[in-house]
XYZ file of C-alpha atoms in Angstrom:
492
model
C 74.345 128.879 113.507
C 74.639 128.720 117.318
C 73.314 126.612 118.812
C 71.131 129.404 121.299
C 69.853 130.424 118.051
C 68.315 127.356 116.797
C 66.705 126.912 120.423
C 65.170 130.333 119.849
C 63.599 129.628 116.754
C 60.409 129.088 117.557
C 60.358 132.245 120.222
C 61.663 134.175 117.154
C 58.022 133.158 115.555
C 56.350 134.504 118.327
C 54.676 137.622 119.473
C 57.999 140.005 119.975
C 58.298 141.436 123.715
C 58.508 144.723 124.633
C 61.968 146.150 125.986
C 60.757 145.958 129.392
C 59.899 142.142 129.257
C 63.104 141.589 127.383
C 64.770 144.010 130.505
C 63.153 141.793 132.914
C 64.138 138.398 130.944
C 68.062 139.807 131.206
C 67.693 140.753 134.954
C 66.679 137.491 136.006
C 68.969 135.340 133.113
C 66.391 133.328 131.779
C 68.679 132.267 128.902
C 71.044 130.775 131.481
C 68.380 129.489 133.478
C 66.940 127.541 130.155
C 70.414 126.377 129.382
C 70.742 125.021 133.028
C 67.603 123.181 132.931
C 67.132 122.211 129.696
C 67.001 118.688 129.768
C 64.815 118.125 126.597
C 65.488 115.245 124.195
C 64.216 116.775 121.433
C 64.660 120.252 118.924
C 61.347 120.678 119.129
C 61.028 120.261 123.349
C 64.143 122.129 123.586
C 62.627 125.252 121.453
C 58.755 124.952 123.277
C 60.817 124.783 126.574
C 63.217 128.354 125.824
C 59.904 129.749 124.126
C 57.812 128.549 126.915
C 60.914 130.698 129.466
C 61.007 133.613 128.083
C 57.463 134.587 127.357
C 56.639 136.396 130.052
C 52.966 136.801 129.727
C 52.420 133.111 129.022
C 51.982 130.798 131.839
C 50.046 126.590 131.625
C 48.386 126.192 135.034
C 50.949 124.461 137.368
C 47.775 122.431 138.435
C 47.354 120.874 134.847
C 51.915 121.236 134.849
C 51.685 119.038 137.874
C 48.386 116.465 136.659
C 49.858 116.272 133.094
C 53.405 115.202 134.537
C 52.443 112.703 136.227
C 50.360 111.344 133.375
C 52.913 111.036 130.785
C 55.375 109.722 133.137
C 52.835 106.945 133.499
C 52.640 106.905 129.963
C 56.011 106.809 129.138
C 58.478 104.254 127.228
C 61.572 103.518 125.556
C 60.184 104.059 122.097
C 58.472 107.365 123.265
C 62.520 108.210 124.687
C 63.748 106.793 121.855
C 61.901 108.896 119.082
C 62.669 111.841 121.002
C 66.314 111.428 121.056
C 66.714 110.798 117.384
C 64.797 113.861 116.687
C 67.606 115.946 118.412
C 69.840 116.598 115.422
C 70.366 120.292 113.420
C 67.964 119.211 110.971
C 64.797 118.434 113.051
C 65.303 122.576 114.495
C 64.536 123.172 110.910
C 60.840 121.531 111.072
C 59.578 124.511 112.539
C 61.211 127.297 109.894
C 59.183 125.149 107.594
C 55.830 124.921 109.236
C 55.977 128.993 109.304
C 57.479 128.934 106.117
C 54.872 130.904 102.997
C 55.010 127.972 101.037
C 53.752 128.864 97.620
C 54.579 127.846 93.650
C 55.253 130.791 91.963
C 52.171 130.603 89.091
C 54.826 130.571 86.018
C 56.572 127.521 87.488
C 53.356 125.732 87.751
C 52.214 126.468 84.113
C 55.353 125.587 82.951
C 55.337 122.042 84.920
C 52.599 120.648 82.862
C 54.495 121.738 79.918
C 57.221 118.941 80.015
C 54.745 116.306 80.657
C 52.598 117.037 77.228
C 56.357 117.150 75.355
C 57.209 113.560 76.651
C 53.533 112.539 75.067
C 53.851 114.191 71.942
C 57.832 113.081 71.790
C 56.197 109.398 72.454
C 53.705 109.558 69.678
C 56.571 111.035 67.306
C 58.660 108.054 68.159
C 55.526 105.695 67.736
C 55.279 106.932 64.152
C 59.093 107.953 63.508
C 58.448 112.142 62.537
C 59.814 114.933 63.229
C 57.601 115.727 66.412
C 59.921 113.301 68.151
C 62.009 116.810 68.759
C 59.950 117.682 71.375
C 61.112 115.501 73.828
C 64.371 117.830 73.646
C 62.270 120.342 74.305
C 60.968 118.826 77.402
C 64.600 118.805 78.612
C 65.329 122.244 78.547
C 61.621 122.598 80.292
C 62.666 120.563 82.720
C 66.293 122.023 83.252
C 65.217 125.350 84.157
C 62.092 123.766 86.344
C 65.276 121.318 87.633
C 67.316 124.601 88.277
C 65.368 126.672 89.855
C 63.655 123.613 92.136
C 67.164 122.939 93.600
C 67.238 126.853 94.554
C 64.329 126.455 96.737
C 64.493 122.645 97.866
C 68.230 123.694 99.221
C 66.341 126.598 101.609
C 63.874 123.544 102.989
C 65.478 120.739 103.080
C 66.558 120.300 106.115
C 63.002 120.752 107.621
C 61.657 118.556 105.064
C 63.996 115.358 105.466
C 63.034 115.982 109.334
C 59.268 116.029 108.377
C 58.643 112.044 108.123
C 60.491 111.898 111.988
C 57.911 114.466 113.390
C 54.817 112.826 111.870
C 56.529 109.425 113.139
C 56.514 110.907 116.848
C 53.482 112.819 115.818
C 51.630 109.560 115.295
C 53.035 107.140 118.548
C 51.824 110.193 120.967
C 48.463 109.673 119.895
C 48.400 106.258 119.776
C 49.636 105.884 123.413
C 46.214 108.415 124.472
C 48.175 111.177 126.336
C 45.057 113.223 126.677
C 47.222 116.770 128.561
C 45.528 119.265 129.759
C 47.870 122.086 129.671
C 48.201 122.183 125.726
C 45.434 120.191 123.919
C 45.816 118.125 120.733
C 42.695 116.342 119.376
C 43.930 114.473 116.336
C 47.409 113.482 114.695
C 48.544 114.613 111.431
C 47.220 112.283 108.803
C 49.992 112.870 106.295
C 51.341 110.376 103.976
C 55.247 110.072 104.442
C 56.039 108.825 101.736
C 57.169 111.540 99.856
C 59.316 113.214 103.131
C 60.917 109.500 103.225
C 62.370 110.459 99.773
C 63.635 113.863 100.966
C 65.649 112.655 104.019
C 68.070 111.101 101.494
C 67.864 113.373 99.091
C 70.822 116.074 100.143
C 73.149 112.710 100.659
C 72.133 110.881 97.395
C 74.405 111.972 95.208
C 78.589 112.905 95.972
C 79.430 110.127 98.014
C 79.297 107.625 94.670
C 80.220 109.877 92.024
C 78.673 107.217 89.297
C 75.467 106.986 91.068
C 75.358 110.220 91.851
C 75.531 111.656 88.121
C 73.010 108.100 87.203
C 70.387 109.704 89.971
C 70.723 113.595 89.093
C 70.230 112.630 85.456
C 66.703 110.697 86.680
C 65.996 113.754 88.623
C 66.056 115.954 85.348
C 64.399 113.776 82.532
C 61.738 113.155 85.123
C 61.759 116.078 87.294
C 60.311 114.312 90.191
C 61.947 116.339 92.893
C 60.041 119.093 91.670
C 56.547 116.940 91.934
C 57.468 115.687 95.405
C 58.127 119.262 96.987
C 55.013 120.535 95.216
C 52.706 117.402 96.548
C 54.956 118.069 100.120
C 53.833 121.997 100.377
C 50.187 121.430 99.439
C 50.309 118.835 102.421
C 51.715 121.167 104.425
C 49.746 124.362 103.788
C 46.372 122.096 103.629
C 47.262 120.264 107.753
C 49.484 123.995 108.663
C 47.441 124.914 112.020
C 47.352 120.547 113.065
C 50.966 120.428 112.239
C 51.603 123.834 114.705
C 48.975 122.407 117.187
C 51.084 119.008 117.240
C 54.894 120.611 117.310
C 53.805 122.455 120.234
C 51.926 119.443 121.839
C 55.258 117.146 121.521
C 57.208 120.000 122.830
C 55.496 120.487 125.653
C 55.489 116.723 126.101
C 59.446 116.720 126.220
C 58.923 119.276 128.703
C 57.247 117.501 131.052
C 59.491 114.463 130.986
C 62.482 116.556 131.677
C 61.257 118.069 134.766
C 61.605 114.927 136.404
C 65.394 115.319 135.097
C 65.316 119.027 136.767
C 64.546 117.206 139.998
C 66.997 114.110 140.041
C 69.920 116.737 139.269
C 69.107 119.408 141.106
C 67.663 120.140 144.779
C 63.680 121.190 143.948
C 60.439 121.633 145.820
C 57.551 121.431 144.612
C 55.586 125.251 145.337
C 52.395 125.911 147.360
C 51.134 129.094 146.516
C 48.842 131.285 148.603
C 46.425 134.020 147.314
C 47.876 136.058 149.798
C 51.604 138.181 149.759
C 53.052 135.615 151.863
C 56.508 134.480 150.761
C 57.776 131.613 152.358
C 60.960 130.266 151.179
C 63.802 127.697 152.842
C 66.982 126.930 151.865
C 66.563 128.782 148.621
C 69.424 128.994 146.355
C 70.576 130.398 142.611
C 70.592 127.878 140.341
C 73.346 129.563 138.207
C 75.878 130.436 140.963
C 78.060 126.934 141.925
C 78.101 126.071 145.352
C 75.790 128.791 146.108
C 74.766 129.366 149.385
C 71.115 128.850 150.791
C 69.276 131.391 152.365
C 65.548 131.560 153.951
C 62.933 134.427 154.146
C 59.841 134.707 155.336
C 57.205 137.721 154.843
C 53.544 137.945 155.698
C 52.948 141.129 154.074
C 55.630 140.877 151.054
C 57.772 144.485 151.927
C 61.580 143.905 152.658
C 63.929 146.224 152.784
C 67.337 144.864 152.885
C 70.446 146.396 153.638
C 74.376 145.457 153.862
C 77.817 145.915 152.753
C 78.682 145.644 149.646
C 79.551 142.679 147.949
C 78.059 140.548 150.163
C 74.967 139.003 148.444
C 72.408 141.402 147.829
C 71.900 141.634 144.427
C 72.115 137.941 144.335
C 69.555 137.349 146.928
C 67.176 139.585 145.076
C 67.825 137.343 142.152
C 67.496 134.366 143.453
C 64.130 135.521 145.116
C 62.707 136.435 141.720
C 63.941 133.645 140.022
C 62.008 130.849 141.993
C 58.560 132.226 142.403
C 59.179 133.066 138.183
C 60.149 129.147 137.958
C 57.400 127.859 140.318
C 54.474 129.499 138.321
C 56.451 128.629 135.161
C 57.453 124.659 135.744
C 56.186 124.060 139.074
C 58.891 123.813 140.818
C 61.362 125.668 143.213
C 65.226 126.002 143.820
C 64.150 125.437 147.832
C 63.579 122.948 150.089
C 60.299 124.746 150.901
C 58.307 127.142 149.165
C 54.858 129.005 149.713
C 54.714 131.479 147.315
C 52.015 133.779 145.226
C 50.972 133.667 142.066
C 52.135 136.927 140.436
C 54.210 138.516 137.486
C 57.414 139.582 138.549
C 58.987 142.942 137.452
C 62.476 143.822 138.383
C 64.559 146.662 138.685
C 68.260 145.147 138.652
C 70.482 145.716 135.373
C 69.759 149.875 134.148
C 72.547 150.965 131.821
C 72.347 154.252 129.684
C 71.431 154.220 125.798
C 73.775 156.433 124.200
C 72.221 154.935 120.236
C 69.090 156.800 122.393
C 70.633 159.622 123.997
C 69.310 158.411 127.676
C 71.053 159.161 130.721
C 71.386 156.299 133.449
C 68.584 158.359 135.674
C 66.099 158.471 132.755
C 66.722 155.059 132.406
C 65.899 154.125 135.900
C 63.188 156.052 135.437
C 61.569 154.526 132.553
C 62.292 151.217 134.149
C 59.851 152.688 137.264
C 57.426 154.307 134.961
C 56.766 150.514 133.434
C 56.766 149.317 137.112
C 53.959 151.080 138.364
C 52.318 150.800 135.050
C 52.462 147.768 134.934
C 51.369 146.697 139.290
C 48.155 148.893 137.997
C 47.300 146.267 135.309
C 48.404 143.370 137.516
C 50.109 143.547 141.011
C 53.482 141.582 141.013
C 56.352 140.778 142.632
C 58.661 143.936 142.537
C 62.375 143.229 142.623
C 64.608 146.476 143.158
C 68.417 146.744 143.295
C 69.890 150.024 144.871
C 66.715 152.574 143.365
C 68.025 155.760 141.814
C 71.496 155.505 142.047
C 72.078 157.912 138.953
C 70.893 161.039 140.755
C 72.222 162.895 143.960
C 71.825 161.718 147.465
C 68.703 163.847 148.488
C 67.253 163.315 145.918
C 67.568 159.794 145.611
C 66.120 159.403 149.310
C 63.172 161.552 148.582
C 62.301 159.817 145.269
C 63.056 156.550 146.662
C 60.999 156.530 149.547
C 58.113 157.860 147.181
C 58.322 155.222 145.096
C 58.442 152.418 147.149
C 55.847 153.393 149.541
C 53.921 154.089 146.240
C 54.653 150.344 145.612
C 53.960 148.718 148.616
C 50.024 149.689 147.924
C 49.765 148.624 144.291
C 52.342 145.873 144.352
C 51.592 142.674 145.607
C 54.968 142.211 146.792
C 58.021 144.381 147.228
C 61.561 143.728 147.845
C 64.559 146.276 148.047
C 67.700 146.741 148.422
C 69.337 150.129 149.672
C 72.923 150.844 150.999
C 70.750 154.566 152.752
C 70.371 153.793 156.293
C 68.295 156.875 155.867
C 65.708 155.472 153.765
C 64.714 152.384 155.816
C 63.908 154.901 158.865
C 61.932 156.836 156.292
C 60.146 153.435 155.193
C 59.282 152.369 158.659
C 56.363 149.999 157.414
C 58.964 147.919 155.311
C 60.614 144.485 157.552
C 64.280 145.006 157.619
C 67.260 142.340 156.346
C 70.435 142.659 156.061
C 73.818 141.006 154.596
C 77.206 141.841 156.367
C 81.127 141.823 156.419
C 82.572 139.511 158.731
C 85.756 139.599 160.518
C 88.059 137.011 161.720
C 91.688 135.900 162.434
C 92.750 139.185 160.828
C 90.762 138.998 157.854
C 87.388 139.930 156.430
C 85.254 137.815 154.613
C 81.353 137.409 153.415
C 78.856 134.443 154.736
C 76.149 135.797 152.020
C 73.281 134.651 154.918
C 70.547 137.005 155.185
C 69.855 138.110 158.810
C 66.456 140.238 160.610
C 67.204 143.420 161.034
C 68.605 146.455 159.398
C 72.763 147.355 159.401
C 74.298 150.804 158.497
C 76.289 149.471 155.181
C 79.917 150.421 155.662
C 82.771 148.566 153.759
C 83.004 150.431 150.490
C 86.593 151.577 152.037
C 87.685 148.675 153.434
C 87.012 146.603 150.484
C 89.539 149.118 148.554
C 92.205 148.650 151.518
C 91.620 144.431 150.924
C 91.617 145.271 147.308
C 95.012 146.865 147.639
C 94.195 150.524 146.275
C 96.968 153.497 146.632
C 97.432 153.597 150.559
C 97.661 156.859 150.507
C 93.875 156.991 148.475
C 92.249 154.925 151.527
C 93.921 156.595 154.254
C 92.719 160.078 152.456
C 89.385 158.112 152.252
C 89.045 157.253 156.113
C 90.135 160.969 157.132
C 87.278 162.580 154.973
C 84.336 159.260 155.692
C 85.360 160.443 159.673
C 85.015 164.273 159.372
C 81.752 163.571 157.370
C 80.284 161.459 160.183
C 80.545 163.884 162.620
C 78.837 166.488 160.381
């Protein structure tokens, strides 16, 4: 199993998003993001932290983020490190597949598990007085072999969770001894669980194979007496009896981990901490993608929250938009900014970025975009957000796209609470005259063109599309053909 997939487990458990929150999860790469800041020490904060990402709709007050930080920092030892590290290993990821796990004897295997035990007695008694009742402590035997068989079956699909159990009670048990008292996820007691019995299972896969003698010696003791058997049933009755405090407390110590690796976030990475405003204002310095190397930092500020941006292609755009939706996502999510500076609202974001066409569906690129809208508005009526939007309409003709375009976005820029686009139509920013104009552009120097990716007030007619095929090296002949046609066309 991949190791993404075992971070998704306990997302997998959740509520499943709709296709436009998993659309606006893949727009703005929150997988990448989580695998970029995940610095966790734990399975279980690793899987609260990617489930904690990609919810969309679930957000912990960055007030009780920030208070509850600084509290467990203060709190905060070697031992608490320590545990946490140790329970890092493919076995703890399993502690949550059995906490959501329908753990229940089927009701033939728990008649016939008293059977054996009255066969011993009566096999006793016949050896007491030497008869022939002494036979049925072969009969116990083959009791207990099909009881041994069929226990191995299911032990083998839990037992990785349960030899993790006694480390997760262990952690479980120091977090509420050292009074952590969070506000963002509350806990009110710690699993009072004996551990005995998950002591026994975190041996129990290596206890036989490595000494072939012992081995057979322990597997025999396991079927005369059966006592795996009576240790997972005593372990599932724990567990289904303390289910919701064991849930309550995986969560609690994953959100724990979370907080402690923020402060990791920050020593690796530059971070602000955000101020947001009730208002659309978006004020961001020095802002940059966390998943692009070396990226470069660029600043906006907007009172009112509507930008239209133009600019040649290639030159940052798309990136800019990310970036942009990215850290006001990650500043009501962990409290904290790619930016040297950020004043920012508290708002869902919905973008409008990656449309492809669903031939399993049989839709067209345009009815995608479409759809993607429809959700869009739908969506700013429920809740105004941010709205991110890449190049709007591109899978319809040019008139069309203008008219539509302009539509929508002045549509938008009443019900959203922010709105940021991206065009390459001169045509529609004069249409959408109410909208602050950036731009990216082309550079040229020393005989060669080349991108600074710094946004710039002010709007620029994007033309490069054929000069980035001449740099490109396309047929000569195609780009001269090109620069003929793009010349008699301007002076239409």
């Amino acid at each position: 199993m991949s190791n993404s997939n075992i971070q998704a487990k306990l997302f997998n458990y959740s509520k499943p998003l709709s296709n436009f929150e998993t659309d606006i999860n893949n727009d703005l790469n929150i997988e990448e993001i989580f695998a970029k800041v995940n610095k966790t020490q734990s399975a279980y904060g690793a899987q609260f932290l990617y489930n904690y990402l990609l919810t969309t709709n679930y957000f912990i007050d960055t007030g009780m983020i920030e208070e509850d930080q600084r509290k467990i920092e203060n709190l905060r030892t070697p031992k608490l490190d320590n545990l946490l590290q140790k329970a890092n290993t493919y076995r703890d990821s399993h502690v949550i597949d059995l906490l959501h796990a329908k753990l229940e004897l089927p009701k033939w295997i728990k008649i016939l598990a008293i059977v054996p035990i009255l066969l011993y007695a009566i096999g006793f008694v016949g050896i007491l007085q030497n008869n022939l009742i002494i036979l049925s402590i072969p009969a116990a035997l083959c009791c207990n072999t099909i009881i041994y068989i069929w226990s191995k079956r299911e032990l083998l699909y839990h037992m990785f969770g349960l030899s993790a159990l006694r480390k997760f009670i262990k952690i479980a048990k120091h977090i509420h001894q050292i009074k952590s008292d969070l506000k963002g996820i509350k806990s009110d007691s710690a699993p009072n669980l004996s551990i005995s019995i998950a002591l026994f299972f975190q041996d129990l896969n290596n206890s036989t194979g490595k000494e072939p003698i012992t081995g057979t010696i322990i597997e025999t003791l396991k079927l005369i007496t059966n006592i795996e058997f009576y240790s997972y049933w005593y372990c599932i009755n724990k567990i289904q009896d303390n289910n919701k405090l064991l849930l309550d407390q995986y969560n609690y110590i994953g959100y724990i981990d979370m907080l402690l690796s923020l402060s990791s976030i920050e020593e690796c990475y530059n971070t602000c901490k955000p101020q947001f405003t009730d208002k659309s204002k978006i004020d961001l310095k020095d802002a940059y993608h966390p998943l692009i190397e070396n990226c470069v930092t660029n600043s906006i500020y907007s009172e009112d929250g509507r930008v239209l941006i133009t600019g040649a292609n290639m030159s940052g755009k798309t990136i800019f938009l990310k970036q942009l939706a990215i850290n006001i996502y990650l500043a009501q999510k962990l409290n904290l900014c790619f930016a040297t500076h950020a004043i920012v609202p508290k708002v869902p974001v919905y973008s409008y970025i990656s449309i492809s066409d669903s031939l399993a569906e049989g839709e067209s690129y345009y009815s995608s975009e479409l759809n993607r809208i429809k959700h869009i508005i739908a969506s700013c009526k429920k809740k105004p957000g941010l709205v991110i939007i890449d190049e709007i309409f591109k899978g319809t003709n040019r008139n069309e796209q203008v008219a539509m375009g302009c539509s929508v976005l002045k549509h938008l820029s009443k019900t959203a609470a922010n709105t940021f686009a991206s065009t390459h139509d001169i045509e529609l920013v004069n249409l959408l005259n109410d909208f602050e104009n950036y731009y990216f552009e082309m550079k040229y120097d020393s005989n060669n063109y080349f991108f600074d990716y710094k946004i710039q007030k002010g709007n620029l007619l994007p033309k490069n599309a054929i000069k980035l095929a001449e740099i490109l090296k396309l047929d000569k002949e195609i780009v001269s053909d090109a620069n003929k046609l793009y010349t008699e066309l301007s002076m239409q």
